[in-house]
mmCIF file with all atom_site columns, C-alpha atoms in Angstrom:
data_model
loop_
_atom_site.group_PDB
_atom_site.id
_atom_site.type_symbol
_atom_site.label_atom_id
_atom_site.label_alt_id
_atom_site.label_comp_id
_atom_site.label_asym_id
_atom_site.label_entity_id
_atom_site.label_seq_id
_atom_site.pdbx_PDB_ins_code
_atom_site.Cartn_x
_atom_site.Cartn_y
_atom_site.Cartn_z
_atom_site.occupancy
_atom_site.B_iso_or_equiv
_atom_site.pdbx_formal_charge
_atom_site.auth_seq_id
_atom_site.auth_comp_id
_atom_site.auth_asym_id
_atom_site.auth_atom_id
_atom_site.pdbx_PDB_model_num
ATOM 1   C CA . MET L 1 1   ? -35.796 -62.534 19.482 1.00 35.00 ? 1   MET L CA 1
ATOM 2   C CA . ILE L 1 2   ? -35.958 -63.916 15.954 1.00 38.00 ? 2   ILE L CA 1
ATOM 3   C CA . THR L 1 3   ? -36.956 -61.453 13.277 1.00 37.00 ? 3   THR L CA 1
ATOM 4   C CA . ALA L 1 4   ? -39.091 -62.515 10.329 1.00 40.00 ? 4   ALA L CA 1
ATOM 5   C CA . ASP L 1 5   ? -36.263 -62.014 7.842  1.00 41.00 ? 5   ASP L CA 1
ATOM 6   C CA . GLN L 1 6   ? -34.242 -64.680 9.670  1.00 40.00 ? 6   GLN L CA 1
ATOM 7   C CA . VAL L 1 7   ? -36.822 -67.417 9.147  1.00 40.00 ? 7   VAL L CA 1
ATOM 8   C CA . LEU L 1 8   ? -35.463 -70.051 6.799  1.00 38.00 ? 8   LEU L CA 1
ATOM 9   C CA . ALA L 1 9   ? -37.378 -72.434 4.578  1.00 40.00 ? 9   ALA L CA 1
ATOM 10  C CA . GLY L 1 10  ? -36.730 -76.169 4.916  1.00 45.00 ? 10  GLY L CA 1
ATOM 11  C CA . ARG L 1 11  ? -36.467 -78.231 8.071  1.00 42.00 ? 11  ARG L CA 1
ATOM 12  C CA . ASP L 1 12  ? -32.771 -79.145 7.789  1.00 49.00 ? 12  ASP L CA 1
ATOM 13  C CA . THR L 1 13  ? -31.766 -75.576 7.090  1.00 48.00 ? 13  THR L CA 1
ATOM 14  C CA . LEU L 1 14  ? -33.981 -74.335 9.884  1.00 44.00 ? 14  LEU L CA 1
ATOM 15  C CA . LEU L 1 15  ? -32.643 -76.765 12.465 1.00 45.00 ? 15  LEU L CA 1
ATOM 16  C CA . ALA L 1 16  ? -29.037 -76.166 11.435 1.00 49.00 ? 16  ALA L CA 1
ATOM 17  C CA . ALA L 1 17  ? -29.496 -72.412 11.734 1.00 44.00 ? 17  ALA L CA 1
ATOM 18  C CA . THR L 1 18  ? -31.316 -72.151 15.055 1.00 43.00 ? 18  THR L CA 1
ATOM 19  C CA . GLY L 1 19  ? -28.010 -71.681 16.843 1.00 42.00 ? 19  GLY L CA 1
ATOM 20  C CA . HIS L 1 20  ? -27.529 -68.499 14.847 1.00 37.00 ? 20  HIS L CA 1
ATOM 21  C CA . HIS L 1 21  ? -30.817 -66.890 15.830 1.00 36.00 ? 21  HIS L CA 1
ATOM 22  C CA . PRO L 1 22  ? -30.365 -64.253 18.530 1.00 32.00 ? 22  PRO L CA 1
ATOM 23  C CA . TYR L 1 23  ? -32.389 -65.901 21.294 1.00 32.00 ? 23  TYR L CA 1
ATOM 24  C CA . ALA L 1 24  ? -31.402 -69.480 20.489 1.00 32.00 ? 24  ALA L CA 1
ATOM 25  C CA . ARG L 1 25  ? -27.723 -68.556 20.489 1.00 27.00 ? 25  ARG L CA 1
ATOM 26  C CA . HIS L 1 26  ? -27.951 -68.103 24.254 1.00 26.00 ? 26  HIS L CA 1
ATOM 27  C CA . ALA L 1 27  ? -28.677 -71.821 24.489 1.00 27.00 ? 27  ALA L CA 1
ATOM 28  C CA . LEU L 1 28  ? -25.266 -72.773 23.132 1.00 24.00 ? 28  LEU L CA 1
ATOM 29  C CA . TRP L 1 29  ? -23.432 -72.060 26.387 1.00 28.00 ? 29  TRP L CA 1
ATOM 30  C CA . ARG L 1 30  ? -24.564 -73.928 29.454 1.00 30.00 ? 30  ARG L CA 1
ATOM 31  C CA . ASP L 1 31  ? -23.052 -71.342 31.796 1.00 34.00 ? 31  ASP L CA 1
ATOM 32  C CA . HIS L 1 32  ? -25.447 -68.630 30.559 1.00 32.00 ? 32  HIS L CA 1
ATOM 33  C CA . ASP L 1 33  ? -29.191 -68.409 31.014 1.00 36.00 ? 33  ASP L CA 1
ATOM 34  C CA . ALA L 1 34  ? -31.278 -68.466 27.861 1.00 35.00 ? 34  ALA L CA 1
ATOM 35  C CA . HIS L 1 35  ? -32.885 -65.098 27.288 1.00 37.00 ? 35  HIS L CA 1
ATOM 36  C CA . GLY L 1 36  ? -36.433 -64.671 26.130 1.00 41.00 ? 36  GLY L CA 1
ATOM 37  C CA . TRP L 1 37  ? -38.286 -61.602 25.022 1.00 40.00 ? 37  TRP L CA 1
ATOM 38  C CA . ARG L 1 38  ? -40.866 -60.023 27.277 1.00 43.00 ? 38  ARG L CA 1
ATOM 39  C CA . ARG L 1 39  ? -43.444 -57.421 26.339 1.00 43.00 ? 39  ARG L CA 1
ATOM 40  C CA . ASP L 1 40  ? -46.744 -58.476 27.844 1.00 44.00 ? 40  ASP L CA 1
ATOM 41  C CA . GLY L 1 41  ? -48.782 -55.898 25.936 1.00 50.00 ? 41  GLY L CA 1
ATOM 42  C CA . ALA L 1 42  ? -47.837 -57.333 22.547 1.00 52.00 ? 42  ALA L CA 1
ATOM 43  C CA . VAL L 1 43  ? -48.258 -60.909 23.737 1.00 55.00 ? 43  VAL L CA 1
ATOM 44  C CA . GLY L 1 44  ? -51.612 -60.003 25.242 1.00 53.00 ? 44  GLY L CA 1
ATOM 45  C CA . TRP L 1 45  ? -52.710 -58.653 21.870 1.00 56.00 ? 45  TRP L CA 1
ATOM 46  C CA . LEU L 1 46  ? -51.565 -61.649 19.783 1.00 59.00 ? 46  LEU L CA 1
ATOM 47  C CA . LEU L 1 47  ? -52.948 -64.484 21.926 1.00 55.00 ? 47  LEU L CA 1
ATOM 48  C CA . PRO L 1 48  ? -56.678 -63.622 21.840 1.00 58.00 ? 48  PRO L CA 1
ATOM 49  C CA . GLU L 1 49  ? -56.519 -63.253 18.068 1.00 66.00 ? 49  GLU L CA 1
ATOM 50  C CA . SER L 1 50  ? -54.477 -66.327 17.196 1.00 64.00 ? 50  SER L CA 1
ATOM 51  C CA . PHE L 1 51  ? -54.906 -68.734 20.148 1.00 64.00 ? 51  PHE L CA 1
ATOM 52  C CA . PRO L 1 52  ? -57.985 -67.754 22.171 1.00 55.00 ? 52  PRO L CA 1
ATOM 53  C CA . THR L 1 53  ? -58.176 -71.069 24.073 1.00 60.00 ? 53  THR L CA 1
ATOM 54  C CA . THR L 1 54  ? -54.652 -71.026 25.504 1.00 65.00 ? 54  THR L CA 1
ATOM 55  C CA . THR L 1 55  ? -54.312 -70.934 29.275 1.00 65.00 ? 55  THR L CA 1
ATOM 56  C CA . SER L 1 56  ? -50.874 -69.280 29.026 1.00 69.00 ? 56  SER L CA 1
ATOM 57  C CA . ARG L 1 57  ? -51.431 -65.548 29.381 1.00 66.00 ? 57  ARG L CA 1
ATOM 58  C CA . PRO L 1 58  ? -49.363 -62.524 30.388 1.00 70.00 ? 58  PRO L CA 1
ATOM 59  C CA . GLY L 1 59  ? -49.309 -62.225 34.160 1.00 74.00 ? 59  GLY L CA 1
ATOM 60  C CA . ASP L 1 60  ? -49.672 -65.985 34.708 1.00 77.00 ? 60  ASP L CA 1
ATOM 61  C CA . PRO L 1 61  ? -47.261 -66.809 37.554 1.00 83.00 ? 61  PRO L CA 1
ATOM 62  C CA . ARG L 1 62  ? -46.424 -70.148 35.889 1.00 84.00 ? 62  ARG L CA 1
ATOM 63  C CA . ILE L 1 63  ? -44.766 -68.343 32.955 1.00 84.00 ? 63  ILE L CA 1
ATOM 64  C CA . VAL L 1 64  ? -40.991 -68.094 33.282 1.00 86.00 ? 64  VAL L CA 1
ATOM 65  C CA . ASP L 1 65  ? -40.520 -66.014 30.124 1.00 86.00 ? 65  ASP L CA 1
ATOM 66  C CA . TRP L 1 66  ? -41.977 -65.209 26.703 1.00 83.00 ? 66  TRP L CA 1
ATOM 67  C CA . TYR L 1 67  ? -40.272 -65.757 23.363 1.00 87.00 ? 67  TYR L CA 1
ATOM 68  C CA . GLY L 1 68  ? -41.336 -64.055 20.167 1.00 83.00 ? 68  GLY L CA 1
ATOM 69  C CA . ILE L 1 69  ? -40.714 -63.428 16.509 1.00 84.00 ? 69  ILE L CA 1
ATOM 70  C CA . HIS L 1 70  ? -41.044 -59.838 15.391 1.00 79.00 ? 70  HIS L CA 1
ATOM 71  C CA . ASP L 1 71  ? -41.643 -58.482 11.911 1.00 80.00 ? 71  ASP L CA 1
ATOM 72  C CA . GLY L 1 72  ? -40.735 -54.834 12.266 1.00 77.00 ? 72  GLY L CA 1
ATOM 73  C CA . ASP L 1 73  ? -42.747 -53.511 15.204 1.00 75.00 ? 73  ASP L CA 1
ATOM 74  C CA . ARG L 1 74  ? -45.300 -56.318 15.054 1.00 77.00 ? 74  ARG L CA 1
ATOM 75  C CA . LEU L 1 75  ? -45.161 -59.491 17.136 1.00 78.00 ? 75  LEU L CA 1
ATOM 76  C CA . VAL L 1 76  ? -46.094 -62.269 14.678 1.00 84.00 ? 76  VAL L CA 1
ATOM 77  C CA . ALA L 1 77  ? -45.370 -65.386 16.770 1.00 85.00 ? 77  ALA L CA 1
ATOM 78  C CA . CYS L 1 78  ? -44.924 -66.077 20.461 1.00 85.00 ? 78  CYS L CA 1
ATOM 79  C CA . GLY L 1 79  ? -44.574 -68.857 22.973 1.00 87.00 ? 79  GLY L CA 1
ATOM 80  C CA . ALA L 1 80  ? -44.272 -69.160 26.731 1.00 87.00 ? 80  ALA L CA 1
ATOM 81  C CA . ASP L 1 81  ? -41.608 -70.929 28.752 1.00 91.00 ? 81  ASP L CA 1
ATOM 82  C CA . ARG L 1 82  ? -43.685 -72.616 31.441 1.00 90.00 ? 82  ARG L CA 1
ATOM 83  C CA . SER L 1 83  ? -40.936 -74.882 32.742 1.00 92.00 ? 83  SER L CA 1
ATOM 84  C CA . ARG L 1 84  ? -41.158 -76.504 36.164 1.00 90.00 ? 84  ARG L CA 1
ATOM 85  C CA . GLY L 1 85  ? -38.828 -78.728 38.088 1.00 90.00 ? 85  GLY L CA 1
ATOM 86  C CA . ASP L 1 86  ? -36.481 -80.566 35.767 1.00 90.00 ? 86  ASP L CA 1
ATOM 87  C CA . VAL L 1 87  ? -38.606 -80.322 32.578 1.00 89.00 ? 87  VAL L CA 1
ATOM 88  C CA . GLY L 1 88  ? -38.536 -77.455 30.113 1.00 92.00 ? 88  GLY L CA 1
ATOM 89  C CA . PHE L 1 89  ? -42.080 -76.823 28.919 1.00 90.00 ? 89  PHE L CA 1
ATOM 90  C CA . LEU L 1 90  ? -43.245 -74.871 25.873 1.00 92.00 ? 90  LEU L CA 1
ATOM 91  C CA . ALA L 1 91  ? -46.766 -73.454 26.128 1.00 88.00 ? 91  ALA L CA 1
ATOM 92  C CA . GLY L 1 92  ? -49.068 -71.099 24.273 1.00 85.00 ? 92  GLY L CA 1
ATOM 93  C CA . LEU L 1 93  ? -47.184 -71.382 20.979 1.00 87.00 ? 93  LEU L CA 1
ATOM 94  C CA . THR L 1 94  ? -48.952 -69.383 18.301 1.00 85.00 ? 94  THR L CA 1
ATOM 95  C CA . VAL L 1 95  ? -48.469 -67.539 15.032 1.00 88.00 ? 95  VAL L CA 1
ATOM 96  C CA . ALA L 1 96  ? -50.565 -64.599 13.833 1.00 88.00 ? 96  ALA L CA 1
ATOM 97  C CA . THR L 1 97  ? -53.339 -65.948 11.633 1.00 86.00 ? 97  THR L CA 1
ATOM 98  C CA . ASP L 1 98  ? -52.192 -63.975 8.583  1.00 89.00 ? 98  ASP L CA 1
ATOM 99  C CA . ARG L 1 99  ? -48.600 -65.278 8.923  1.00 86.00 ? 99  ARG L CA 1
ATOM 100 C CA . ARG L 1 100 ? -49.230 -69.013 9.210  1.00 84.00 ? 100 ARG L CA 1
ATOM 101 C CA . GLY L 1 101 ? -47.684 -71.462 6.767  1.00 87.00 ? 101 GLY L CA 1
ATOM 102 C CA . ARG L 1 102 ? -44.429 -69.504 6.435  1.00 86.00 ? 102 ARG L CA 1
ATOM 103 C CA . GLY L 1 103 ? -42.214 -71.428 8.856  1.00 89.00 ? 103 GLY L CA 1
ATOM 104 C CA . LEU L 1 104 ? -42.601 -69.078 11.810 1.00 89.00 ? 104 LEU L CA 1
ATOM 105 C CA . GLY L 1 105 ? -44.065 -71.779 14.057 1.00 89.00 ? 105 GLY L CA 1
ATOM 106 C CA . ALA L 1 106 ? -41.197 -74.103 13.177 1.00 91.00 ? 106 ALA L CA 1
ATOM 107 C CA . ALA L 1 107 ? -38.610 -71.386 13.840 1.00 91.00 ? 107 ALA L CA 1
ATOM 108 C CA . LEU L 1 108 ? -40.179 -70.464 17.169 1.00 90.00 ? 108 LEU L CA 1
ATOM 109 C CA . THR L 1 109 ? -40.580 -74.064 18.335 1.00 92.00 ? 109 THR L CA 1
ATOM 110 C CA . ALA L 1 110 ? -37.070 -75.104 17.253 1.00 92.00 ? 110 ALA L CA 1
ATOM 111 C CA . GLY L 1 111 ? -35.461 -72.052 18.841 1.00 91.00 ? 111 GLY L CA 1
ATOM 112 C CA . MET L 1 112 ? -37.354 -72.372 22.112 1.00 92.00 ? 112 MET L CA 1
ATOM 113 C CA . THR L 1 113 ? -36.629 -76.099 22.247 1.00 92.00 ? 113 THR L CA 1
ATOM 114 C CA . ARG L 1 114 ? -32.930 -75.475 21.775 1.00 90.00 ? 114 ARG L CA 1
ATOM 115 C CA . ALA L 1 115 ? -32.929 -72.741 24.430 1.00 90.00 ? 115 ALA L CA 1
ATOM 116 C CA . LEU L 1 116 ? -34.717 -74.959 26.966 1.00 92.00 ? 116 LEU L CA 1
ATOM 117 C CA . PHE L 1 117 ? -32.463 -77.945 26.243 1.00 90.00 ? 117 PHE L CA 1
ATOM 118 C CA . ALA L 1 118 ? -29.577 -75.766 27.411 1.00 89.00 ? 118 ALA L CA 1
ATOM 119 C CA . ARG L 1 119 ? -31.127 -75.780 30.892 1.00 90.00 ? 119 ARG L CA 1
ATOM 120 C CA . TYR L 1 120 ? -33.134 -79.008 31.058 1.00 90.00 ? 120 TYR L CA 1
ATOM 121 C CA . ASP L 1 121 ? -32.547 -82.653 30.167 1.00 88.00 ? 121 ASP L CA 1
ATOM 122 C CA . HIS L 1 122 ? -36.152 -83.006 28.989 1.00 88.00 ? 122 HIS L CA 1
ATOM 123 C CA . VAL L 1 123 ? -38.331 -80.614 27.026 1.00 90.00 ? 123 VAL L CA 1
ATOM 124 C CA . ALA L 1 124 ? -42.065 -81.111 26.556 1.00 89.00 ? 124 ALA L CA 1
ATOM 125 C CA . LEU L 1 125 ? -45.107 -79.355 25.181 1.00 87.00 ? 125 LEU L CA 1
ATOM 126 C CA . GLY L 1 126 ? -48.824 -79.883 24.975 1.00 82.00 ? 126 GLY L CA 1
ATOM 127 C CA . VAL L 1 127 ? -50.975 -79.840 21.868 1.00 81.00 ? 127 VAL L CA 1
ATOM 128 C CA . TYR L 1 128 ? -54.672 -80.279 21.212 1.00 76.00 ? 128 TYR L CA 1
ATOM 129 C CA . THR L 1 129 ? -55.358 -83.545 19.379 1.00 78.00 ? 129 THR L CA 1
ATOM 130 C CA . ASP L 1 130 ? -57.261 -81.777 16.615 1.00 78.00 ? 130 ASP L CA 1
ATOM 131 C CA . ASN L 1 131 ? -54.288 -79.520 15.795 1.00 79.00 ? 131 ASN L CA 1
ATOM 132 C CA . VAL L 1 132 ? -52.952 -81.856 13.111 1.00 86.00 ? 132 VAL L CA 1
ATOM 133 C CA . GLY L 1 133 ? -50.597 -79.291 11.563 1.00 87.00 ? 133 GLY L CA 1
ATOM 134 C CA . ALA L 1 134 ? -48.884 -78.576 14.878 1.00 84.00 ? 134 ALA L CA 1
ATOM 135 C CA . ILE L 1 135 ? -48.619 -82.288 15.695 1.00 86.00 ? 135 ILE L CA 1
ATOM 136 C CA . ARG L 1 136 ? -46.982 -82.906 12.322 1.00 88.00 ? 136 ARG L CA 1
ATOM 137 C CA . LEU L 1 137 ? -44.512 -80.052 12.954 1.00 87.00 ? 137 LEU L CA 1
ATOM 138 C CA . TYR L 1 138 ? -43.660 -81.245 16.462 1.00 87.00 ? 138 TYR L CA 1
ATOM 139 C CA . ARG L 1 139 ? -42.994 -84.776 15.211 1.00 88.00 ? 139 ARG L CA 1
ATOM 140 C CA . ARG L 1 140 ? -40.695 -83.408 12.489 1.00 88.00 ? 140 ARG L CA 1
ATOM 141 C CA . LEU L 1 141 ? -38.805 -81.536 15.195 1.00 85.00 ? 141 LEU L CA 1
ATOM 142 C CA . GLY L 1 142 ? -38.347 -84.738 17.223 1.00 86.00 ? 142 GLY L CA 1
ATOM 143 C CA . TYR L 1 143 ? -41.193 -84.586 19.728 1.00 86.00 ? 143 TYR L CA 1
ATOM 144 C CA . THR L 1 144 ? -42.957 -87.891 20.375 1.00 83.00 ? 144 THR L CA 1
ATOM 145 C CA . ASP L 1 145 ? -46.285 -88.934 21.857 1.00 71.00 ? 145 ASP L CA 1
ATOM 146 C CA . THR L 1 146 ? -45.638 -90.040 25.397 1.00 63.00 ? 146 THR L CA 1
ATOM 147 C CA . GLU L 1 147 ? -48.502 -89.034 27.652 1.00 65.00 ? 147 GLU L CA 1
ATOM 148 C CA . PRO L 1 148 ? -51.997 -88.378 26.310 1.00 61.00 ? 148 PRO L CA 1
ATOM 149 C CA . ARG L 1 149 ? -54.082 -86.188 28.629 1.00 58.00 ? 149 ARG L CA 1
ATOM 150 C CA . THR L 1 150 ? -57.587 -84.865 28.810 1.00 57.00 ? 150 THR L CA 1
ATOM 151 C CA . SER L 1 151 ? -58.365 -81.337 29.896 1.00 56.00 ? 151 SER L CA 1
ATOM 152 C CA . VAL L 1 152 ? -61.452 -79.238 30.374 1.00 55.00 ? 152 VAL L CA 1
ATOM 153 C CA . HIS L 1 153 ? -61.981 -75.531 30.896 1.00 54.00 ? 153 HIS L CA 1
ATOM 154 C CA . LEU L 1 154 ? -64.192 -74.699 33.849 1.00 58.00 ? 154 LEU L CA 1
ATOM 155 C CA . GLY L 1 155 ? -66.173 -71.527 33.931 1.00 54.00 ? 155 GLY L CA 1
#
């Protein structure tokens, strides 16, 4: 788990420091599993408020683990490891609406990416095309456009 006081400003500083964050540090040794943080109640509270359209929810059997950033007792950012096969997959990444613009999304995404790269040769994520801020962040972190998809929600 990354705590809010460990979030660093600036991309280079952030990327250089992700190995020092508690949950990303597990990614530095290939003989250890990366450890996420799991507390479905807190995740279940944050997602409807900050990312109501996500399909990644507590109890979803596709979720391997949850990662989060805590500020005191409050979960302020979270993301799901929804990896399958030989691809690490980040899903449901979100930051509490009142905490956006402070680098928490970058810290979470960079840390999760590093943790998943310890176990997988490829790491991917999905993003809605109208989420320009997230797309800009993901490109800064090294993600590229490779496979545009269309999705619909039924029911």
